[in-house]
């Protein structure tokens, strides 16, 4: 019974995070930020890594200051490093831990671009690309791969010929 109650509590936290994310996507960024911060205060720095990773990931998107966004994305990455596939499997529809890293590193790369730190951006962009093999062949995976490619082009990292890792295969003459 105690395990079931713990699972219900965990699901309740993820549900609450999802509800606030919907509020944010509906355009109420300020209110979402406040509610996310309240949730962060509840779960704390030592709370469940799944909750911290998810919450920090969403909190980053509600920040006005790029330095604050970076800080939250770094918290999300730190929490992801504590996650196990077994813990993720407890949450219905969750990705494997490895599949989180392309998006987390992509977000960090974008943060560093905003801060004018191209070298750090390129480092995380390479990490995102290197981890992208863990992505599925689905909408989420396609979206992350496309975002990586767009940022590569912006930073001059991509292969503009279309023959790169995510373009069509090259034809031999």
PDB file of C-alpha atoms in Angstrom:
ATOM      1  CA  UNK A   1       0.000   0.000   0.000  1.00  0.00           C
ATOM      2  CA  UNK A   2       2.810   2.425   0.867  1.00  0.00           C
ATOM      3  CA  UNK A   3       4.423   1.835  -2.533  1.00  0.00           C
ATOM      4  CA  UNK A   4       1.109   2.492  -4.257  1.00  0.00           C
ATOM      5  CA  UNK A   5       0.663   5.734  -2.294  1.00  0.00           C
ATOM      6  CA  UNK A   6       4.197   6.794  -3.280  1.00  0.00           C
ATOM      7  CA  UNK A   7       3.410   6.085  -6.909  1.00  0.00           C
ATOM      8  CA  UNK A   8       0.180   8.058  -6.648  1.00  0.00           C
ATOM      9  CA  UNK A   9       2.106  10.969  -5.122  1.00  0.00           C
ATOM     10  CA  UNK A  10       4.714  10.787  -7.885  1.00  0.00           C
ATOM     11  CA  UNK A  11       2.023  10.747 -10.530  1.00  0.00           C
ATOM     12  CA  UNK A  12       0.308  13.673  -8.827  1.00  0.00           C
ATOM     13  CA  UNK A  13       3.497  15.752  -8.994  1.00  0.00           C
ATOM     14  CA  UNK A  14       3.992  14.964 -12.686  1.00  0.00           C
ATOM     15  CA  UNK A  15       0.330  15.793 -13.309  1.00  0.00           C
ATOM     16  CA  UNK A  16       0.734  19.133 -11.546  1.00  0.00           C
ATOM     17  CA  UNK A  17       3.864  19.912 -13.567  1.00  0.00           C
ATOM     18  CA  UNK A  18       1.945  19.073 -16.738  1.00  0.00           C
ATOM     19  CA  UNK A  19      -0.951  21.318 -15.758  1.00  0.00           C
ATOM     20  CA  UNK A  20       1.366  24.274 -15.212  1.00  0.00           C
ATOM     21  CA  UNK A  21       3.123  23.516 -18.524  1.00  0.00           C
ATOM     22  CA  UNK A  22      -0.268  23.795 -20.235  1.00  0.00           C
ATOM     23  CA  UNK A  23      -0.776  27.156 -18.539  1.00  0.00           C
ATOM     24  CA  UNK A  24       2.615  28.287 -19.851  1.00  0.00           C
ATOM     25  CA  UNK A  25       1.900  27.068 -23.389  1.00  0.00           C
ATOM     26  CA  UNK A  26      -1.427  28.930 -23.254  1.00  0.00           C
ATOM     27  CA  UNK A  27       0.571  32.129 -22.836  1.00  0.00           C
ATOM     28  CA  UNK A  28       0.606  32.849 -19.096  1.00  0.00           C
ATOM     29  CA  UNK A  29       4.362  32.719 -18.653  1.00  0.00           C
ATOM     30  CA  UNK A  30       4.496  34.778 -15.441  1.00  0.00           C
ATOM     31  CA  UNK A  31       1.857  32.731 -13.618  1.00  0.00           C
ATOM     32  CA  UNK A  32       3.449  29.501 -14.838  1.00  0.00           C
ATOM     33  CA  UNK A  33       6.845  30.614 -13.536  1.00  0.00           C
ATOM     34  CA  UNK A  34       5.351  31.357 -10.099  1.00  0.00           C
ATOM     35  CA  UNK A  35       3.546  28.019  -9.941  1.00  0.00           C
ATOM     36  CA  UNK A  36       6.626  26.123 -11.114  1.00  0.00           C
ATOM     37  CA  UNK A  37       8.697  27.866  -8.436  1.00  0.00           C
ATOM     38  CA  UNK A  38       6.125  26.871  -5.809  1.00  0.00           C
ATOM     39  CA  UNK A  39       6.398  23.255  -6.981  1.00  0.00           C
ATOM     40  CA  UNK A  40      10.197  23.503  -6.886  1.00  0.00           C
ATOM     41  CA  UNK A  41       9.979  24.684  -3.262  1.00  0.00           C
ATOM     42  CA  UNK A  42       7.810  21.634  -2.480  1.00  0.00           C
ATOM     43  CA  UNK A  43      10.054  19.019  -4.077  1.00  0.00           C
ATOM     44  CA  UNK A  44      13.346  20.709  -3.170  1.00  0.00           C
ATOM     45  CA  UNK A  45      16.904  20.401  -4.407  1.00  0.00           C
ATOM     46  CA  UNK A  46      17.057  16.800  -3.177  1.00  0.00           C
ATOM     47  CA  UNK A  47      13.659  15.678  -4.447  1.00  0.00           C
ATOM     48  CA  UNK A  48      12.932  12.948  -6.949  1.00  0.00           C
ATOM     49  CA  UNK A  49      15.292  13.380  -9.939  1.00  0.00           C
ATOM     50  CA  UNK A  50      12.449  12.852 -12.418  1.00  0.00           C
ATOM     51  CA  UNK A  51      10.469  15.672 -10.842  1.00  0.00           C
ATOM     52  CA  UNK A  52      13.511  17.964 -10.638  1.00  0.00           C
ATOM     53  CA  UNK A  53      14.560  17.251 -14.236  1.00  0.00           C
ATOM     54  CA  UNK A  54      11.081  17.828 -15.628  1.00  0.00           C
ATOM     55  CA  UNK A  55      10.369  20.875 -13.510  1.00  0.00           C
ATOM     56  CA  UNK A  56      13.753  22.540 -14.131  1.00  0.00           C
ATOM     57  CA  UNK A  57      13.362  21.884 -17.864  1.00  0.00           C
ATOM     58  CA  UNK A  58      10.013  23.691 -17.902  1.00  0.00           C
ATOM     59  CA  UNK A  59      11.156  26.424 -15.500  1.00  0.00           C
ATOM     60  CA  UNK A  60      13.986  27.312 -17.863  1.00  0.00           C
ATOM     61  CA  UNK A  61      11.454  28.127 -20.564  1.00  0.00           C
ATOM     62  CA  UNK A  62       9.669  30.626 -18.306  1.00  0.00           C
ATOM     63  CA  UNK A  63      12.735  32.736 -17.555  1.00  0.00           C
ATOM     64  CA  UNK A  64      13.225  36.238 -18.909  1.00  0.00           C
ATOM     65  CA  UNK A  65      16.958  36.393 -18.214  1.00  0.00           C
ATOM     66  CA  UNK A  66      19.151  34.050 -20.318  1.00  0.00           C
ATOM     67  CA  UNK A  67      21.440  33.471 -17.312  1.00  0.00           C
ATOM     68  CA  UNK A  68      18.470  32.255 -15.271  1.00  0.00           C
ATOM     69  CA  UNK A  69      17.370  30.045 -18.156  1.00  0.00           C
ATOM     70  CA  UNK A  70      20.865  28.531 -18.272  1.00  0.00           C
ATOM     71  CA  UNK A  71      20.836  27.897 -14.517  1.00  0.00           C
ATOM     72  CA  UNK A  72      17.550  25.976 -14.744  1.00  0.00           C
ATOM     73  CA  UNK A  73      18.704  23.987 -17.775  1.00  0.00           C
ATOM     74  CA  UNK A  74      21.868  23.042 -15.874  1.00  0.00           C
ATOM     75  CA  UNK A  75      19.684  21.875 -12.967  1.00  0.00           C
ATOM     76  CA  UNK A  76      17.664  19.746 -15.409  1.00  0.00           C
ATOM     77  CA  UNK A  77      20.844  18.124 -16.748  1.00  0.00           C
ATOM     78  CA  UNK A  78      22.141  17.474 -13.222  1.00  0.00           C
ATOM     79  CA  UNK A  79      18.863  15.808 -12.244  1.00  0.00           C
ATOM     80  CA  UNK A  80      18.859  13.730 -15.450  1.00  0.00           C
ATOM     81  CA  UNK A  81      22.276  12.395 -14.525  1.00  0.00           C
ATOM     82  CA  UNK A  82      20.699  10.960 -11.349  1.00  0.00           C
ATOM     83  CA  UNK A  83      17.807   9.311 -13.207  1.00  0.00           C
ATOM     84  CA  UNK A  84      17.572   5.635 -13.993  1.00  0.00           C
ATOM     85  CA  UNK A  85      15.530   3.930 -16.692  1.00  0.00           C
ATOM     86  CA  UNK A  86      13.719   2.025 -13.924  1.00  0.00           C
ATOM     87  CA  UNK A  87      12.560   5.300 -12.370  1.00  0.00           C
ATOM     88  CA  UNK A  88      11.422   6.626 -15.723  1.00  0.00           C
ATOM     89  CA  UNK A  89       9.570   3.381 -16.430  1.00  0.00           C
ATOM     90  CA  UNK A  90       7.364   4.138 -13.414  1.00  0.00           C
ATOM     91  CA  UNK A  91       5.991   7.127 -15.310  1.00  0.00           C
ATOM     92  CA  UNK A  92       3.755   6.100 -18.201  1.00  0.00           C
ATOM     93  CA  UNK A  93       4.948   7.292 -21.591  1.00  0.00           C
ATOM     94  CA  UNK A  94       8.370   8.409 -20.359  1.00  0.00           C
ATOM     95  CA  UNK A  95      11.434   8.262 -22.556  1.00  0.00           C
ATOM     96  CA  UNK A  96      14.561   6.302 -21.755  1.00  0.00           C
ATOM     97  CA  UNK A  97      17.118   8.368 -19.841  1.00  0.00           C
ATOM     98  CA  UNK A  98      19.438   8.431 -22.871  1.00  0.00           C
ATOM     99  CA  UNK A  99      16.685  10.022 -24.960  1.00  0.00           C
ATOM    100  CA  UNK A 100      16.570  13.049 -22.647  1.00  0.00           C
ATOM    101  CA  UNK A 101      20.155  14.110 -23.299  1.00  0.00           C
ATOM    102  CA  UNK A 102      19.816  15.401 -26.875  1.00  0.00           C
ATOM    103  CA  UNK A 103      17.121  17.856 -25.806  1.00  0.00           C
ATOM    104  CA  UNK A 104      18.881  18.846 -22.587  1.00  0.00           C
ATOM    105  CA  UNK A 105      22.154  19.568 -24.385  1.00  0.00           C
ATOM    106  CA  UNK A 106      20.307  21.352 -27.192  1.00  0.00           C
ATOM    107  CA  UNK A 107      18.660  23.641 -24.634  1.00  0.00           C
ATOM    108  CA  UNK A 108      22.032  24.371 -23.060  1.00  0.00           C
ATOM    109  CA  UNK A 109      23.510  25.144 -26.478  1.00  0.00           C
ATOM    110  CA  UNK A 110      20.675  27.583 -27.168  1.00  0.00           C
ATOM    111  CA  UNK A 111      21.196  29.205 -23.759  1.00  0.00           C
ATOM    112  CA  UNK A 112      24.877  29.725 -24.473  1.00  0.00           C
ATOM    113  CA  UNK A 113      24.044  31.249 -27.874  1.00  0.00           C
ATOM    114  CA  UNK A 114      21.779  33.773 -26.134  1.00  0.00           C
ATOM    115  CA  UNK A 115      24.630  34.591 -23.764  1.00  0.00           C
ATOM    116  CA  UNK A 116      27.099  35.074 -26.630  1.00  0.00           C
ATOM    117  CA  UNK A 117      29.182  32.069 -25.607  1.00  0.00           C
ATOM    118  CA  UNK A 118      29.573  30.339 -28.970  1.00  0.00           C
ATOM    119  CA  UNK A 119      32.284  27.923 -27.798  1.00  0.00           C
ATOM    120  CA  UNK A 120      30.135  26.538 -24.981  1.00  0.00           C
ATOM    121  CA  UNK A 121      27.157  26.451 -27.363  1.00  0.00           C
ATOM    122  CA  UNK A 122      29.124  24.372 -29.868  1.00  0.00           C
ATOM    123  CA  UNK A 123      30.254  21.971 -27.136  1.00  0.00           C
ATOM    124  CA  UNK A 124      26.681  21.267 -26.048  1.00  0.00           C
ATOM    125  CA  UNK A 125      25.469  21.150 -29.628  1.00  0.00           C
ATOM    126  CA  UNK A 126      28.030  18.419 -30.366  1.00  0.00           C
ATOM    127  CA  UNK A 127      26.866  16.573 -27.251  1.00  0.00           C
ATOM    128  CA  UNK A 128      23.255  16.878 -28.415  1.00  0.00           C
ATOM    129  CA  UNK A 129      24.161  15.532 -31.852  1.00  0.00           C
ATOM    130  CA  UNK A 130      26.237  12.736 -30.296  1.00  0.00           C
ATOM    131  CA  UNK A 131      23.349  11.669 -28.082  1.00  0.00           C
ATOM    132  CA  UNK A 132      20.707  11.919 -30.824  1.00  0.00           C
ATOM    133  CA  UNK A 133      21.024   8.235 -31.733  1.00  0.00           C
ATOM    134  CA  UNK A 134      18.949   7.543 -28.607  1.00  0.00           C
ATOM    135  CA  UNK A 135      15.962   9.378 -30.095  1.00  0.00           C
ATOM    136  CA  UNK A 136      13.109   7.410 -31.557  1.00  0.00           C
ATOM    137  CA  UNK A 137      11.793   7.706 -35.091  1.00  0.00           C
ATOM    138  CA  UNK A 138       8.779   9.692 -33.938  1.00  0.00           C
ATOM    139  CA  UNK A 139       7.546  13.280 -33.727  1.00  0.00           C
ATOM    140  CA  UNK A 140       9.598  14.057 -30.647  1.00  0.00           C
ATOM    141  CA  UNK A 141      12.796  12.620 -32.106  1.00  0.00           C
ATOM    142  CA  UNK A 142      12.218  14.323 -35.454  1.00  0.00           C
ATOM    143  CA  UNK A 143      11.624  17.646 -33.716  1.00  0.00           C
ATOM    144  CA  UNK A 144      14.782  17.443 -31.615  1.00  0.00           C
ATOM    145  CA  UNK A 145      16.894  16.392 -34.594  1.00  0.00           C
ATOM    146  CA  UNK A 146      15.474  19.262 -36.675  1.00  0.00           C
ATOM    147  CA  UNK A 147      16.192  21.750 -33.879  1.00  0.00           C
ATOM    148  CA  UNK A 148      19.760  20.467 -33.600  1.00  0.00           C
ATOM    149  CA  UNK A 149      20.199  20.923 -37.352  1.00  0.00           C
ATOM    150  CA  UNK A 150      18.792  24.469 -37.240  1.00  0.00           C
ATOM    151  CA  UNK A 151      21.152  25.473 -34.452  1.00  0.00           C
ATOM    152  CA  UNK A 152      24.078  23.839 -36.261  1.00  0.00           C
ATOM    153  CA  UNK A 153      23.323  25.957 -39.303  1.00  0.00           C
ATOM    154  CA  UNK A 154      23.044  29.064 -37.172  1.00  0.00           C
ATOM    155  CA  UNK A 155      26.441  28.359 -35.606  1.00  0.00           C
ATOM    156  CA  UNK A 156      28.024  27.266 -38.868  1.00  0.00           C
ATOM    157  CA  UNK A 157      28.418  23.726 -37.571  1.00  0.00           C
ATOM    158  CA  UNK A 158      26.141  21.903 -39.990  1.00  0.00           C
ATOM    159  CA  UNK A 159      26.762  20.434 -43.394  1.00  0.00           C
ATOM    160  CA  UNK A 160      24.795  22.775 -45.651  1.00  0.00           C
ATOM    161  CA  UNK A 161      25.057  20.372 -48.591  1.00  0.00           C
ATOM    162  CA  UNK A 162      22.264  18.246 -47.142  1.00  0.00           C
ATOM    163  CA  UNK A 163      24.524  15.203 -46.939  1.00  0.00           C
ATOM    164  CA  UNK A 164      25.053  15.419 -43.176  1.00  0.00           C
ATOM    165  CA  UNK A 165      24.000  12.792 -40.691  1.00  0.00           C
ATOM    166  CA  UNK A 166      20.370  13.948 -40.763  1.00  0.00           C
ATOM    167  CA  UNK A 167      20.074  14.702 -44.463  1.00  0.00           C
ATOM    168  CA  UNK A 168      19.350  12.213 -47.209  1.00  0.00           C
ATOM    169  CA  UNK A 169      22.075   9.696 -48.002  1.00  0.00           C
ATOM    170  CA  UNK A 170      24.625  10.893 -50.510  1.00  0.00           C
ATOM    171  CA  UNK A 171      24.387   9.462 -53.978  1.00  0.00           C
ATOM    172  CA  UNK A 172      27.586   8.007 -55.335  1.00  0.00           C
ATOM    173  CA  UNK A 173      28.393   9.133 -58.899  1.00  0.00           C
TER     174      UNK A 173
END
